[in-house]
Coordinates of C-alpha atoms in Angstrom, one line a residue:
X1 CA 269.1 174.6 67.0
X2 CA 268.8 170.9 66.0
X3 CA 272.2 168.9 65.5
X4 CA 271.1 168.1 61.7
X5 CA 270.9 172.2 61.3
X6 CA 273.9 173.0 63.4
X7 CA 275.3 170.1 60.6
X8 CA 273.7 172.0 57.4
X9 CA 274.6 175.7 58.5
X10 CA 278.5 174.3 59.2
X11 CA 278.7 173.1 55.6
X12 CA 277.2 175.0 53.9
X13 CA 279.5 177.9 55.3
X14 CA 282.4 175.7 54.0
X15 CA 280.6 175.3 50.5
X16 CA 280.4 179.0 50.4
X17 CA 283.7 179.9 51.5
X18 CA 285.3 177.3 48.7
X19 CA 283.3 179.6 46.6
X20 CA 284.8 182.9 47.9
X21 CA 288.1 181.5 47.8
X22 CA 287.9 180.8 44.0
X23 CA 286.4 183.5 43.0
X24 CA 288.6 186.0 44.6
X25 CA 291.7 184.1 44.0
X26 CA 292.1 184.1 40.2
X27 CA 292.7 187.8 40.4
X28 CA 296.2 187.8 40.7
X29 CA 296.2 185.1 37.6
X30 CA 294.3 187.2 35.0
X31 CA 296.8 190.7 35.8
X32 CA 298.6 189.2 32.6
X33 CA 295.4 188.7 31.0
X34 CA 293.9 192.2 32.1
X35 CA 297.2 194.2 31.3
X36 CA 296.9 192.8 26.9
X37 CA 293.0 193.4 26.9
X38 CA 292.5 196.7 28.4
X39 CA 296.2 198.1 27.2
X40 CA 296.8 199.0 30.6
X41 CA 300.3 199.0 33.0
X42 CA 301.3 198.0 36.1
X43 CA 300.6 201.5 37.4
X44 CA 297.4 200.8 36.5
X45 CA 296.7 197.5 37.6
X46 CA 298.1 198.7 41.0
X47 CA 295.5 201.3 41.0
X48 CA 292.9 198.7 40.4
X49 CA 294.3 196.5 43.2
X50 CA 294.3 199.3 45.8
X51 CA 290.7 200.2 44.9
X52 CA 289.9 196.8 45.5
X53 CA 291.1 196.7 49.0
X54 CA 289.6 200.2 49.7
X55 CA 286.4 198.9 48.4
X56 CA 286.9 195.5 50.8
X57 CA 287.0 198.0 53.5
X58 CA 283.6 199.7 52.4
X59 CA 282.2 196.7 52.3
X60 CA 283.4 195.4 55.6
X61 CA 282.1 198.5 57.2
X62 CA 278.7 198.6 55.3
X63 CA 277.9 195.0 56.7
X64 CA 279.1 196.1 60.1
X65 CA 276.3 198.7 60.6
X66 CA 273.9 196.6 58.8
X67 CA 274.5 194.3 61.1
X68 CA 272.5 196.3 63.8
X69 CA 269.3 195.2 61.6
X70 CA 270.1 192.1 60.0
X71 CA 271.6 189.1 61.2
X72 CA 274.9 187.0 59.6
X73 CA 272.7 184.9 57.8
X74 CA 271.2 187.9 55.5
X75 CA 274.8 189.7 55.6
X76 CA 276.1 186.6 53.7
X77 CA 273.0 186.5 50.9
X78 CA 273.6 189.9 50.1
X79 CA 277.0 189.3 50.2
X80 CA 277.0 186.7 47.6
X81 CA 274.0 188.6 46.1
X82 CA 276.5 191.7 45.2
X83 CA 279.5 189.4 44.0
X84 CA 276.6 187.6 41.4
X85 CA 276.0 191.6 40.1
X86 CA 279.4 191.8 40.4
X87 CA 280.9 189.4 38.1
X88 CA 278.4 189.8 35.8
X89 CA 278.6 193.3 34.9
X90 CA 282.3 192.4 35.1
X91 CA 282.6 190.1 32.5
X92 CA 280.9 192.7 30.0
X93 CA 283.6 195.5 31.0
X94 CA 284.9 197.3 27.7
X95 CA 286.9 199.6 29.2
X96 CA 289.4 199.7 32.1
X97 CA 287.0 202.0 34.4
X98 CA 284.8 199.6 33.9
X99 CA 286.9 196.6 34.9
X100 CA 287.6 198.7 38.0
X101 CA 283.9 199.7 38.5
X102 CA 282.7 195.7 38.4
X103 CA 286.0 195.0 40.8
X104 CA 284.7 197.4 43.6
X105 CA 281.3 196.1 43.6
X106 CA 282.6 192.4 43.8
X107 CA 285.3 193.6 46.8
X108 CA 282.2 195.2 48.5
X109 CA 280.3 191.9 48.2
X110 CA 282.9 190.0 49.5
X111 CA 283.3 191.6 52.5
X112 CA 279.9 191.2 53.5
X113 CA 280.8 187.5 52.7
X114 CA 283.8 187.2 54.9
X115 CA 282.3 189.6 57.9
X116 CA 279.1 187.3 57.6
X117 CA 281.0 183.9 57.8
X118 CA 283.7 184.6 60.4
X119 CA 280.7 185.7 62.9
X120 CA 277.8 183.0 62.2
X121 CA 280.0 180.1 62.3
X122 CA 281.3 180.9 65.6
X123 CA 277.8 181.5 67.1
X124 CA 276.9 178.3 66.1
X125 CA 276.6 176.4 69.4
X126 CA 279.3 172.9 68.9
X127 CA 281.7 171.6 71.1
X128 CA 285.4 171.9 69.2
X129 CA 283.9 175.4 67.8
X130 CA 287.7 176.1 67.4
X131 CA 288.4 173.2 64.8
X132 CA 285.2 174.2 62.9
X133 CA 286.4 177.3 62.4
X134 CA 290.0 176.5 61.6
X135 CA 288.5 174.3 58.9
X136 CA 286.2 177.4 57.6
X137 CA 289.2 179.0 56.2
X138 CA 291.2 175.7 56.3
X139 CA 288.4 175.4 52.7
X140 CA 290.3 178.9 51.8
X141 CA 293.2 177.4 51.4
X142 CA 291.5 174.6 49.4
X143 CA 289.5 176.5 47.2
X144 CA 293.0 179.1 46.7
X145 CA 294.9 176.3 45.6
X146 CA 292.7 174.6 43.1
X147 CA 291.8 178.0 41.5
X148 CA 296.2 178.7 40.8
X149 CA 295.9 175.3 39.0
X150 CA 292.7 175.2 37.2
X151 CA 292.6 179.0 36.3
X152 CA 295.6 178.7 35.0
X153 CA 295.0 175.5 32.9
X154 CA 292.1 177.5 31.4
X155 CA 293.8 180.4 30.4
X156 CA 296.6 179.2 28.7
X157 CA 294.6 176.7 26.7
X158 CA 292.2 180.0 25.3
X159 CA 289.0 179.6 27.5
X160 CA 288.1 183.6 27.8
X161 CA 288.3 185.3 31.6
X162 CA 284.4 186.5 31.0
X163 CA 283.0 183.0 30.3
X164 CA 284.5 182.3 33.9
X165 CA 283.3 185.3 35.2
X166 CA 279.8 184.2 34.2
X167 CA 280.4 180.9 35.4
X168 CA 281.6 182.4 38.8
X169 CA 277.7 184.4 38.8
X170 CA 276.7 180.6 38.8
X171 CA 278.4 179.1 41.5
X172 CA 277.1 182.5 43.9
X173 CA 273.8 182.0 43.1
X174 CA 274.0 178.3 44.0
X175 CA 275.6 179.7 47.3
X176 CA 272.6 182.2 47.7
X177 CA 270.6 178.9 47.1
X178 CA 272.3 177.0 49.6
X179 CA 272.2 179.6 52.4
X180 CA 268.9 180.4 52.1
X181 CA 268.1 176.8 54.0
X182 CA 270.8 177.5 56.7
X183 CA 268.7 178.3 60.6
X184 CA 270.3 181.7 61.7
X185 CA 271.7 180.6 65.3
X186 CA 269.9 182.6 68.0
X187 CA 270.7 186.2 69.1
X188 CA 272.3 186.1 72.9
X189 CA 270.2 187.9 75.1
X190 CA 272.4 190.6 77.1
X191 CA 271.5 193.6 79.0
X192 CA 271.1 197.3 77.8
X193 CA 274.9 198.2 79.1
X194 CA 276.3 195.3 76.7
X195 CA 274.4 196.7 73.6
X196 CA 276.9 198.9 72.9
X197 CA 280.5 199.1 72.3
X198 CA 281.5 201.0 75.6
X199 CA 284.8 203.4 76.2
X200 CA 285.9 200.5 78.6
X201 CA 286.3 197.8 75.9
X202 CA 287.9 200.3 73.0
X203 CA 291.3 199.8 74.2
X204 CA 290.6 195.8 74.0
X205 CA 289.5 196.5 70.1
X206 CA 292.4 199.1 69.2
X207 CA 294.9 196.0 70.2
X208 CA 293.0 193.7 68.0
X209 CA 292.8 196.1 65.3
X210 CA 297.0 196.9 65.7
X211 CA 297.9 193.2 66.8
X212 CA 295.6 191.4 63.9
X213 CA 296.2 193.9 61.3
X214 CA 299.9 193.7 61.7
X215 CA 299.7 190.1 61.4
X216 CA 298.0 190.2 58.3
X217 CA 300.5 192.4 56.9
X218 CA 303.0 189.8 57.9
X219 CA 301.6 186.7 56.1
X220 CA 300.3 188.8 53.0
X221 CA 303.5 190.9 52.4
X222 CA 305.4 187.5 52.8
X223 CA 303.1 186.5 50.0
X224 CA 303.7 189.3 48.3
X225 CA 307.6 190.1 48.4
X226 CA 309.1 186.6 49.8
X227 CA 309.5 185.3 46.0
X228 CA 310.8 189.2 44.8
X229 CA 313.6 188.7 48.2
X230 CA 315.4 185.9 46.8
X231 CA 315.1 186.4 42.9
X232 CA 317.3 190.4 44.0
X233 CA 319.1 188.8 47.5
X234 CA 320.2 185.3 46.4
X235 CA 319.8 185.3 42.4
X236 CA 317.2 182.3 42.6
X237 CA 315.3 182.1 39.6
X238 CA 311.3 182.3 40.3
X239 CA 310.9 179.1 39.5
X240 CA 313.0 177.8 42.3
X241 CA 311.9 180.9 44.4
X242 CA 308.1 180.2 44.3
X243 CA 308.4 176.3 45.6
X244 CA 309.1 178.6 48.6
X245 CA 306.3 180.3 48.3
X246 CA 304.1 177.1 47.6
X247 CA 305.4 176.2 50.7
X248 CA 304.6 178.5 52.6
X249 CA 301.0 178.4 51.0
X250 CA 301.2 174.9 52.3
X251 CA 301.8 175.2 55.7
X252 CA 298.9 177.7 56.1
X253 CA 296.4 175.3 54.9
X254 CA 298.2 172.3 57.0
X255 CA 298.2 174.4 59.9
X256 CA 294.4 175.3 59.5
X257 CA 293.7 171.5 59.1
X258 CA 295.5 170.5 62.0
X259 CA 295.7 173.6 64.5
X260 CA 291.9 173.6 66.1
X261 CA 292.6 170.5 67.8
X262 CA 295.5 171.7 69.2
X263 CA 293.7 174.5 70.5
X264 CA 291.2 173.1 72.0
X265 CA 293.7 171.7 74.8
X266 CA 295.6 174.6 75.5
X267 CA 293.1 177.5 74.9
X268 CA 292.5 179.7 72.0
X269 CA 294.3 182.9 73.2
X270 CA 297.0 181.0 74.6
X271 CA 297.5 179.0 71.3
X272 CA 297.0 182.1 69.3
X273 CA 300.3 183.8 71.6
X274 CA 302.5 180.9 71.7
X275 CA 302.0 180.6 67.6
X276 CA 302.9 184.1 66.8
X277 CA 306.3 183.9 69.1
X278 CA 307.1 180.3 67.2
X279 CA 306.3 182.2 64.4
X280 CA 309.0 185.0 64.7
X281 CA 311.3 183.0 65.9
X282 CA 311.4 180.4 63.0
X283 CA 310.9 183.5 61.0
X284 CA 313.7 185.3 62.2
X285 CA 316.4 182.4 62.2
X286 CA 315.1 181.5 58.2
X287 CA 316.5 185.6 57.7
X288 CA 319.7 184.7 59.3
X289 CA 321.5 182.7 56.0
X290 CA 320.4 181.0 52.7
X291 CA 320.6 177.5 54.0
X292 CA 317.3 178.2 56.7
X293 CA 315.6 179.7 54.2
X294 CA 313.2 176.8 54.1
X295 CA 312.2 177.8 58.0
X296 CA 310.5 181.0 56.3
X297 CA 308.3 178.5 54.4
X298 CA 307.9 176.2 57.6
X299 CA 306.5 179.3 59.6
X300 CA 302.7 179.3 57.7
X301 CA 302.6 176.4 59.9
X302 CA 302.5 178.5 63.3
X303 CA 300.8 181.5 61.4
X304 CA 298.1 179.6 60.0
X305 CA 295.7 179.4 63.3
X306 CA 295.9 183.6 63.7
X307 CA 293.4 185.0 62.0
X308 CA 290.9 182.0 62.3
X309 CA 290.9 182.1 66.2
X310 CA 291.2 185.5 66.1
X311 CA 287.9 186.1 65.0
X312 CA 286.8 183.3 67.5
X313 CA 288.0 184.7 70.6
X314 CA 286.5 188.1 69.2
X315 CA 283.2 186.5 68.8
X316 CA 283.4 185.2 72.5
X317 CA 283.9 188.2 74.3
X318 CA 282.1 190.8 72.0
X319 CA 279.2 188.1 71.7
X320 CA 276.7 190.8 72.0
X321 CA 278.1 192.9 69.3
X322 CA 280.3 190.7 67.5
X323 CA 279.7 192.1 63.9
X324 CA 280.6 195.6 64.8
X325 CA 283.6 194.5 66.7
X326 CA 284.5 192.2 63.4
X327 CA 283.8 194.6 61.1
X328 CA 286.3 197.6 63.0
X329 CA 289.0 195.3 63.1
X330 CA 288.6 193.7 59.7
X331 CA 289.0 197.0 58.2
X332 CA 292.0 198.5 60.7
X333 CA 293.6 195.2 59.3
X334 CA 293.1 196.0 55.8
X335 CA 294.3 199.7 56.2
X336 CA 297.4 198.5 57.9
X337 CA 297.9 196.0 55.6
X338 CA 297.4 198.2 52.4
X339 CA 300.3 201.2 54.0
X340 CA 302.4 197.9 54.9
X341 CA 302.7 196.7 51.4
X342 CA 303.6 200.2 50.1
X343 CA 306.2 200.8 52.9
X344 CA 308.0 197.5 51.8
X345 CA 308.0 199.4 48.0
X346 CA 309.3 202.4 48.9
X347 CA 312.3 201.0 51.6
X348 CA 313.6 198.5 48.7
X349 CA 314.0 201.4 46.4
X350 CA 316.1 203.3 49.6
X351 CA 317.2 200.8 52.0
X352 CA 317.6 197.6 49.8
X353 CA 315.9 194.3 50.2
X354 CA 317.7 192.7 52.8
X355 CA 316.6 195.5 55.3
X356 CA 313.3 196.4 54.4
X357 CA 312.4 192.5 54.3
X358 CA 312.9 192.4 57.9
X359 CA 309.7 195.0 58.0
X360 CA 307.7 191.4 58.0
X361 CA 309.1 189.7 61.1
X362 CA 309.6 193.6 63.0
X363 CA 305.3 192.8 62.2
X364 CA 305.2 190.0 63.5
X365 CA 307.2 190.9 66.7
X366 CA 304.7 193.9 67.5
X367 CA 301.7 191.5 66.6
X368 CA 303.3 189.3 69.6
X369 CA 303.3 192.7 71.7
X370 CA 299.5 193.5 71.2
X371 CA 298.8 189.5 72.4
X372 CA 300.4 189.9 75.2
X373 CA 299.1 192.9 76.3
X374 CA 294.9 191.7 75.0
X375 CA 295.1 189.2 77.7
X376 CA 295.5 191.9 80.5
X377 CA 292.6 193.6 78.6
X378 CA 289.9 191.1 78.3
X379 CA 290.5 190.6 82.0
X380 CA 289.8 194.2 82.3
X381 CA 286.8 194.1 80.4
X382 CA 285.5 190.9 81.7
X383 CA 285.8 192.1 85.5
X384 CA 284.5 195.7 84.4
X385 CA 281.2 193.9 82.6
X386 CA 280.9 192.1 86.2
X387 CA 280.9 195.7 88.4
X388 CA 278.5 196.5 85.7
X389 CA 276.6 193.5 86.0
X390 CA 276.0 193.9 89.6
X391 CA 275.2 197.6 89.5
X392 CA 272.2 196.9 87.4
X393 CA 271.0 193.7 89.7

């Protein structure tokens, strides 16, 4: 693969995961929106938002075993293909089933997207691969902030939610265009033994699926509940309450800018460890009193690198397979996180929300377990694949 294609296929991945980013962030803009033209509640809309993460998992698991015949590149085009048909028959809904109809077929096509991108970038042979792919969702964060602006801007001054939508169809097909012209890196050659996922390397993917999954849970429930915490805990109002939370949105996309590099020195799996217990610990001491509050914010700086490298250091040692392997944890982490979000709901109804806000960091801390223990296990693995290796010479 030529440099000036290695080049192309790098940014174009970046253009389209601006475009993901967008898209999918102005959700949680138009609820207000949604809620006065369907006549719907918040009962309601939280049905439409759990079906949306159910149908994320479909669609992470459909590319998955598509994966077996296609390659990242086509998992992407279909990807975007779906969100286009998406949108589209979105922004002609009528009814609330139908909003919810046009929402699942989106989700599904943007988990193609994200499976697709977090496994062709990777393969893509450059030196620094762990800054490229920091800066993949480093473009997230980009694309997540301008949308809260923008989307907003437009709302409140009348433009309609479908013109966007259509406008959204626009900006996917120009992805699909874009895409089309990216040079699918090359399969790695393995043996027959590697082709499959075997019983040897399932307890390797059980810890990424627990470890990963219960750090998403940590950085999207702080999302979720942080600003809820201190309007009931400390009385702040939510306009001082979400400069936290724009904070904290911050140091993600700070710590995506600036965390490959790091990483590069001291190894990924090492720099994805140390991170989490940083993370914890600035976590746990912002819980302690009002005044360190702030350190809650300041912890998306150690967080941010997670799930980025994550999905690189999958990609290394499942390189034979390293949709499949993407694909089960991506959805274990989407499950976990979903019955997360709703334990935190139903323990500040019983316990309060002091007590059940410490389900985040208690997340974090057994995230920082299932580390510890994955370095043990790809040893395991690595040294198994060797016995194997010499069996079949």
């Amino acid at each position: 693969m030529k440099k000036s294609h290695k080049i192309y296929a790098i940014v174009a991945s970046f253009v389209v995961m601006f475009i993901l980013a967008v898209t999918e962030s102005i959700r949680g803009i138009l609820i207000p929106t949604f809620k006065l033209d369907f006549n719907v509640t918040d009962n309601q809309i939280g049905t439409l938002l759990l079906l949306a993460t159910l149908a994320y998992v479909i669609g992470t698991f459909l590319a998955g075993q598509q994966s077996k015949k296609m390659n990242q590149k086509q998992i992407v085009i279909i990807g975007m293909a779906i969100c286009a048909v998406g949108f589209f028959g979105t922004s002609f809904a009528a009814e609330f089933y139908q909003l919810i109809m046009g929402y699942i077929v989106l989700t599904i096509g943007i988990g193609y997207v994200v499976l697709g991108l977090n496994t062709i970038v990777p393969a893509i042979k450059v030196a620094y691969i762990a800054i490229i792919m920091n800066m993949l969702h480093f473009n997230y964060g980009v694309g997540s902030a301008i949308t809260q602006r923008v989307a907003g801007f437009l709302i409140t001054y009348g433009v309609n939610w479908r013109h966007i939508f259509l406008v959204f169809v626009g900006m996917y097909i120009l992805g699909i265009v874009l895409y089309v012209f990216v040079e699918q890196p090359k399969k790695v050659v393995v043996e027959k033994h590697l082709e499959k996922i075997h019983d040897y390397e399932m307890p390797l993917i059980v810890l990424f699926c627990v470890g990963l999954g219960f750090y998403i849970s940590a950085e999207v429930q702080t999302l979720n509940w942080f600003l809820n915490y201190m309007k009931e805990f400390y009385g702040y109002t939510a306009n001082d309450a979400s400069t936290y939370v724009s904070l904290f949105f911050a140091m993600i996309a700070i710590g995506r800018l600036l965390g490959g590099y790091i990483l590069e020195k001291i190894g990924y799996l090492k720099g994805v460890t140390i991170a989490i217990a940083l993370a914890l610990v600035v976590y746990l001491t912002g819980l302690m009193n009002e005044g360190l509050l702030i350190l809650i914010s300041l912890s998306g700086l150690f967080c941010s690198i997670v799930y980025p490298t994550t999905m690189l250091i999958m990609q290394r040692v499942f390189e034979h397979n390293a949709m499949r392997v993407v694909s089960i944890v991506s959805m274990a982490g989407s499950i976990i996180n979903m019955f997360s979000g709703k334990l935190i709901g139903y323990l500040n109804d019983t316990i309060g929300v002091r007590l059940s806000y410490f389900t985040i960091p208690v997340s974090l801390g057994l995230c920082l377990v299932c580390y510890l223990i994955i370095h043990f296990e790809i040893n395991k693995v690595e040294n198994k694949r060797k016995e194997l290796e010499g069996v079949t010479v």
